C-alpha positions as a Markdown table, in Angstrom:
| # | Residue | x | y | z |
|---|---|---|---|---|
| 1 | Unk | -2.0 | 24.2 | 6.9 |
| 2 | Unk | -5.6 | 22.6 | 6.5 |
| 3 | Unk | -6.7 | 19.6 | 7.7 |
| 4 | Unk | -6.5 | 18.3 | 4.0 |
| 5 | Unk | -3.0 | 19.4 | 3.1 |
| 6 | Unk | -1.8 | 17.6 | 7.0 |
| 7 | Unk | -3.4 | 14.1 | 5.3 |
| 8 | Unk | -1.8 | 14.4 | 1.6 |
| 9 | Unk | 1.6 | 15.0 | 3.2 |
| 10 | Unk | 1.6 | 12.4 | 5.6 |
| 11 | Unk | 0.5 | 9.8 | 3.2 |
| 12 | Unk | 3.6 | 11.3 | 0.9 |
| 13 | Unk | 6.0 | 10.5 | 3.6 |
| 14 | Unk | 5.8 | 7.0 | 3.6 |
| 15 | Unk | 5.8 | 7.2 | -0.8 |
| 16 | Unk | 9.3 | 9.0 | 0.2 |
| 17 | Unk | 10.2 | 6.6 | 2.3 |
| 18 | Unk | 9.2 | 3.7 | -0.4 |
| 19 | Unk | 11.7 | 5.5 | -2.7 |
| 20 | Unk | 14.3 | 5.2 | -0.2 |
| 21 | Unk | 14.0 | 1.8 | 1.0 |
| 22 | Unk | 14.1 | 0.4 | -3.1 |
| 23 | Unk | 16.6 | 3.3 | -3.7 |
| 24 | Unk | 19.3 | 0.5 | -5.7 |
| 25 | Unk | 18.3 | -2.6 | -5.0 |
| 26 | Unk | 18.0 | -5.2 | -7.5 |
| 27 | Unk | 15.1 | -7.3 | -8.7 |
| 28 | Unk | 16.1 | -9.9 | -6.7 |
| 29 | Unk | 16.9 | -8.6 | -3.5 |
| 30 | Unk | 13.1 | -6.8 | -3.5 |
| 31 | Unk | 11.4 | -10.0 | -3.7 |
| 32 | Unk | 13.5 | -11.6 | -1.2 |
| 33 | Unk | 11.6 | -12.6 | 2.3 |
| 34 | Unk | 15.3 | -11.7 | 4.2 |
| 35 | Unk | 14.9 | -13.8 | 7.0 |
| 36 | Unk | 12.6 | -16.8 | 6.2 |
| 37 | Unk | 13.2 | -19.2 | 8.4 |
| 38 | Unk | 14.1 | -16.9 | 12.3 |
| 39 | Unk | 11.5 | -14.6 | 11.3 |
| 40 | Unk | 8.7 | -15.9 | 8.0 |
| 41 | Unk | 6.1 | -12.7 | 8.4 |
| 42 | Unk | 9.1 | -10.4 | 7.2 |
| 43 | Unk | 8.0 | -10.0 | 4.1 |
| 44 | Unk | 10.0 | -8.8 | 1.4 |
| 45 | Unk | 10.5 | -5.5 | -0.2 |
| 46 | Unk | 8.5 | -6.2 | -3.6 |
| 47 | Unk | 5.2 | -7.6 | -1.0 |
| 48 | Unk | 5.6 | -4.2 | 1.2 |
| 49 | Unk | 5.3 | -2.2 | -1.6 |
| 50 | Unk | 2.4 | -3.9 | -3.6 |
| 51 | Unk | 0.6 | -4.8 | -0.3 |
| 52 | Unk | 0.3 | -0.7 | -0.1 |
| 53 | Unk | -0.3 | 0.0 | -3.1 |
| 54 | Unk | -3.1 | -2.3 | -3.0 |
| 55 | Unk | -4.6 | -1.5 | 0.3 |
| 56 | Unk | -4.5 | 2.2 | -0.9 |
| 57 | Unk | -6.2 | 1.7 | -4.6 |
| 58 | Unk | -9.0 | -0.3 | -2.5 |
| 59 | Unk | -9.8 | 1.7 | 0.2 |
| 60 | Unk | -9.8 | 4.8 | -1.7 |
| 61 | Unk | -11.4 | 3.3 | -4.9 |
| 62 | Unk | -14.2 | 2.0 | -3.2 |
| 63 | Unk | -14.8 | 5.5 | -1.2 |
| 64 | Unk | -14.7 | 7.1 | -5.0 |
| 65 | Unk | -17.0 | 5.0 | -6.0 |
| 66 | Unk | -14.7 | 3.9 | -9.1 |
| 67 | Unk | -12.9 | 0.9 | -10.6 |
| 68 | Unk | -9.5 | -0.5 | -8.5 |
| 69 | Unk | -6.4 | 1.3 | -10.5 |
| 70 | Unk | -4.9 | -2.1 | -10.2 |
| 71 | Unk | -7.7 | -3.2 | -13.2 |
| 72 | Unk | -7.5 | 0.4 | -14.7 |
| 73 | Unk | -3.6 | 1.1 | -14.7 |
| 74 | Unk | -3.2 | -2.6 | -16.3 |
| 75 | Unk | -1.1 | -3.5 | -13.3 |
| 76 | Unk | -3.2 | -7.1 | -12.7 |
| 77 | Unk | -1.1 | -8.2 | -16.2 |
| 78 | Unk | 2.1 | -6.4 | -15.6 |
| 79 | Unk | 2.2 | -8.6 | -11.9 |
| 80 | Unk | 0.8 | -11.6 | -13.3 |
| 81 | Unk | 0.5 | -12.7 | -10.2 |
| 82 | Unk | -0.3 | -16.6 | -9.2 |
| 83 | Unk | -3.0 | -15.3 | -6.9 |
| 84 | Unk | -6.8 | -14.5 | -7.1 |
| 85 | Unk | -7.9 | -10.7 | -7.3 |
| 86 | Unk | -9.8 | -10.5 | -4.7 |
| 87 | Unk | -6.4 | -12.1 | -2.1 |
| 88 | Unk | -7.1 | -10.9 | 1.0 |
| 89 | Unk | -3.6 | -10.0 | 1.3 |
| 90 | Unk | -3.4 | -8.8 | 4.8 |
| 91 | Unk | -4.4 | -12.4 | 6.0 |
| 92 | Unk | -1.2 | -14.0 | 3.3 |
| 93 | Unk | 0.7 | -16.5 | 4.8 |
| 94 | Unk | 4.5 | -16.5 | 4.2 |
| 95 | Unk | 4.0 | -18.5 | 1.2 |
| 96 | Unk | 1.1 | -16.6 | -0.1 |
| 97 | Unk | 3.6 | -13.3 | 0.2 |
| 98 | Unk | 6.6 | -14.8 | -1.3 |
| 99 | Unk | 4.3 | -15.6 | -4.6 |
| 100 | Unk | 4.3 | -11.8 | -4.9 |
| 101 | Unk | 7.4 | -10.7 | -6.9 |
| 102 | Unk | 8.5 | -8.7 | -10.2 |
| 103 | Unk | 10.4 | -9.1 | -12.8 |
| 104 | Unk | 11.1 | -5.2 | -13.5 |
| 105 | Unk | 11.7 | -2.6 | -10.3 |
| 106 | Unk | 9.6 | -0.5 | -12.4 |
| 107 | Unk | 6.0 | -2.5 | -12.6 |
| 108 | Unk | 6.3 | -1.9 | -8.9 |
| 109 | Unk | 7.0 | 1.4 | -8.7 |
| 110 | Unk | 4.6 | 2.1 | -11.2 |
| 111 | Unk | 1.7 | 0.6 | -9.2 |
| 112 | Unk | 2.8 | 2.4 | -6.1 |
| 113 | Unk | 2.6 | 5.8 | -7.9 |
| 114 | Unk | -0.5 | 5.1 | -9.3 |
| 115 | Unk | -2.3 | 3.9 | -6.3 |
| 116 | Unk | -0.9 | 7.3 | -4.7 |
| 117 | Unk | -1.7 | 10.0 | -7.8 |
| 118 | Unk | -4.9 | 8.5 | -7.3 |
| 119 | Unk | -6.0 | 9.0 | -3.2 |
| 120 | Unk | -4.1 | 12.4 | -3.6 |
| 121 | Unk | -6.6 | 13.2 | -6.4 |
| 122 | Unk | -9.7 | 11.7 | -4.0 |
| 123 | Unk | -8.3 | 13.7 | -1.3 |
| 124 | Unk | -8.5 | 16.9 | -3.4 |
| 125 | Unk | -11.6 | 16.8 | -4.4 |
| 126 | Unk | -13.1 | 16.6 | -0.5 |
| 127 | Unk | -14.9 | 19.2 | 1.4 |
| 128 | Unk | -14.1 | 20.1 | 5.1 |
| 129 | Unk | -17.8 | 18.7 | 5.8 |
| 130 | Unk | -17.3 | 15.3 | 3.9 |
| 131 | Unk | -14.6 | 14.2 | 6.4 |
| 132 | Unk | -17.4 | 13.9 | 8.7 |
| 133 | Unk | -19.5 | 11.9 | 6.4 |
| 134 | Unk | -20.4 | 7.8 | 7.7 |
| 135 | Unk | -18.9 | 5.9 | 5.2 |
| 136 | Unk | -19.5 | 2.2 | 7.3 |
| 137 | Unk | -21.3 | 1.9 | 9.7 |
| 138 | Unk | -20.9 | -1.6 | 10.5 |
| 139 | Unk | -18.4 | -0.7 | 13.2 |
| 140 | Unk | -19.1 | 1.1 | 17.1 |
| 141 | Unk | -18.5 | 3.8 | 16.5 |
| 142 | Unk | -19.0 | 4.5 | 12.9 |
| 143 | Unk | -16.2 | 4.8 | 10.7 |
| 144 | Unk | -16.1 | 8.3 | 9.0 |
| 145 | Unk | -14.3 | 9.6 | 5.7 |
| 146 | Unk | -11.5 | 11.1 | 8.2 |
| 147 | Unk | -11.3 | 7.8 | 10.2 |
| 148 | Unk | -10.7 | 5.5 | 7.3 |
| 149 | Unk | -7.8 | 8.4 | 5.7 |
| 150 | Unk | -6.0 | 8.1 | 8.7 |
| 151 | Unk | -6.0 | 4.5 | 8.8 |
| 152 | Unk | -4.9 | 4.5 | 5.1 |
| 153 | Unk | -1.8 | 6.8 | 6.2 |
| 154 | Unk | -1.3 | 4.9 | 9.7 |
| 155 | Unk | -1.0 | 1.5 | 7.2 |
| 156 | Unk | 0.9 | 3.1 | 4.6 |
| 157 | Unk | 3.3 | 4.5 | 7.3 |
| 158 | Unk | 3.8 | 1.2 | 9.3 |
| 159 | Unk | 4.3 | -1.0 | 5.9 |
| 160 | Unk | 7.0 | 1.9 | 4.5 |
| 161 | Unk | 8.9 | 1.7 | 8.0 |
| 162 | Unk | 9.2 | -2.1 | 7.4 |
| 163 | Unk | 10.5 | -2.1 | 4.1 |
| 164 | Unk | 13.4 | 0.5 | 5.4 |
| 165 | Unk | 13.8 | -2.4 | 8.1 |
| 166 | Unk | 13.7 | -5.6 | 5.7 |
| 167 | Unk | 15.9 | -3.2 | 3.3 |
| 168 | Unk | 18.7 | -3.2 | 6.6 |
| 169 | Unk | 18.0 | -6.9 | 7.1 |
| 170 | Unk | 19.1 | -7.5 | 3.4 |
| 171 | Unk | 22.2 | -6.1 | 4.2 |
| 172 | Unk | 22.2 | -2.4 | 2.6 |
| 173 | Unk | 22.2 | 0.8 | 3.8 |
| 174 | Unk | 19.8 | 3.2 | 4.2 |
């Protein structure tokens, strides 16, 4: 297995896993923060979700060099959501998050596959040598092309593990 084909199938884990923590559950449980008041920063299923679709579609984007898919796919109408584009929505509060839901499972969903079609496309199209490339230099040490994949994954991974875990708080399997 290449280097390459290790990246594209641990960021399709936690896609899997996205399928299996919305696997049946109903608009309104997905936007539901399940345990607001004992624990607020448990954010519900629908802000998971978005929140990696998101960070995907703008980390990769901007290492394309190419417009966010959430302006290209037409997912900024389908969410409608009462928020600026450029939220920082890694610093949301609770509030912030629970302003992120859907109306339709499937504008989600459809956001998370795009956002993921597209980084496995970017990831295709790398050379072995372009993972060494500098792509920000504004840290110590320099973050290369390989660096910022595996924090993509590692973020993709953690946020798909808590869905699974607000899906349990919610009350369903799985």
């Amino acid at each position: 297995m290449t280097t390459l084909e290790i990246l594209i199938d641990a960021l399709s884990r936690s896609r899997e896993r996205f399928d299996r923590a919305l696997d049946g559950v109903t608009v309104e449980q997905a936007n539901t923060q399940p345990t607001p008041e004992l624990a607020p920063r448990i954010d519900s299923l629908t802000w998971l979700a978005w929140h990696t679709a998101r960070e995907i579609d703008l980390q990769i984007s901007l290492m394309a060099g190419q417009e966010f898919v959430w302006v290209t796919g037409g997912h900024r109408e389908r969410f409608a959501l009462p928020l600026p584009d450029d939220t920082q929505d890694w610093h949301h509060t609770p509030e912030e998050a629970a302003q992120v839901v859907v109306n339709d499972l499937s504008v989600l969903t459809s956001y998370l596959d795009d956002s993921y079609a597209m980084a496995y496309s970017y990831m295709r199209s790398l050379t072995p040598e372009s993972f060494d490339d500098v792509i920000d230099d504004s840290w110590d040490p320099p973050v290369t092309r390989a660096m910022r994949l595996v924090s993509i994954i590692d973020d993709a991974a953690q946020h798909s593990g808590q869905a699974v875990y607000t899906r349990r708080l919610l009350g369903l399997p799985g």
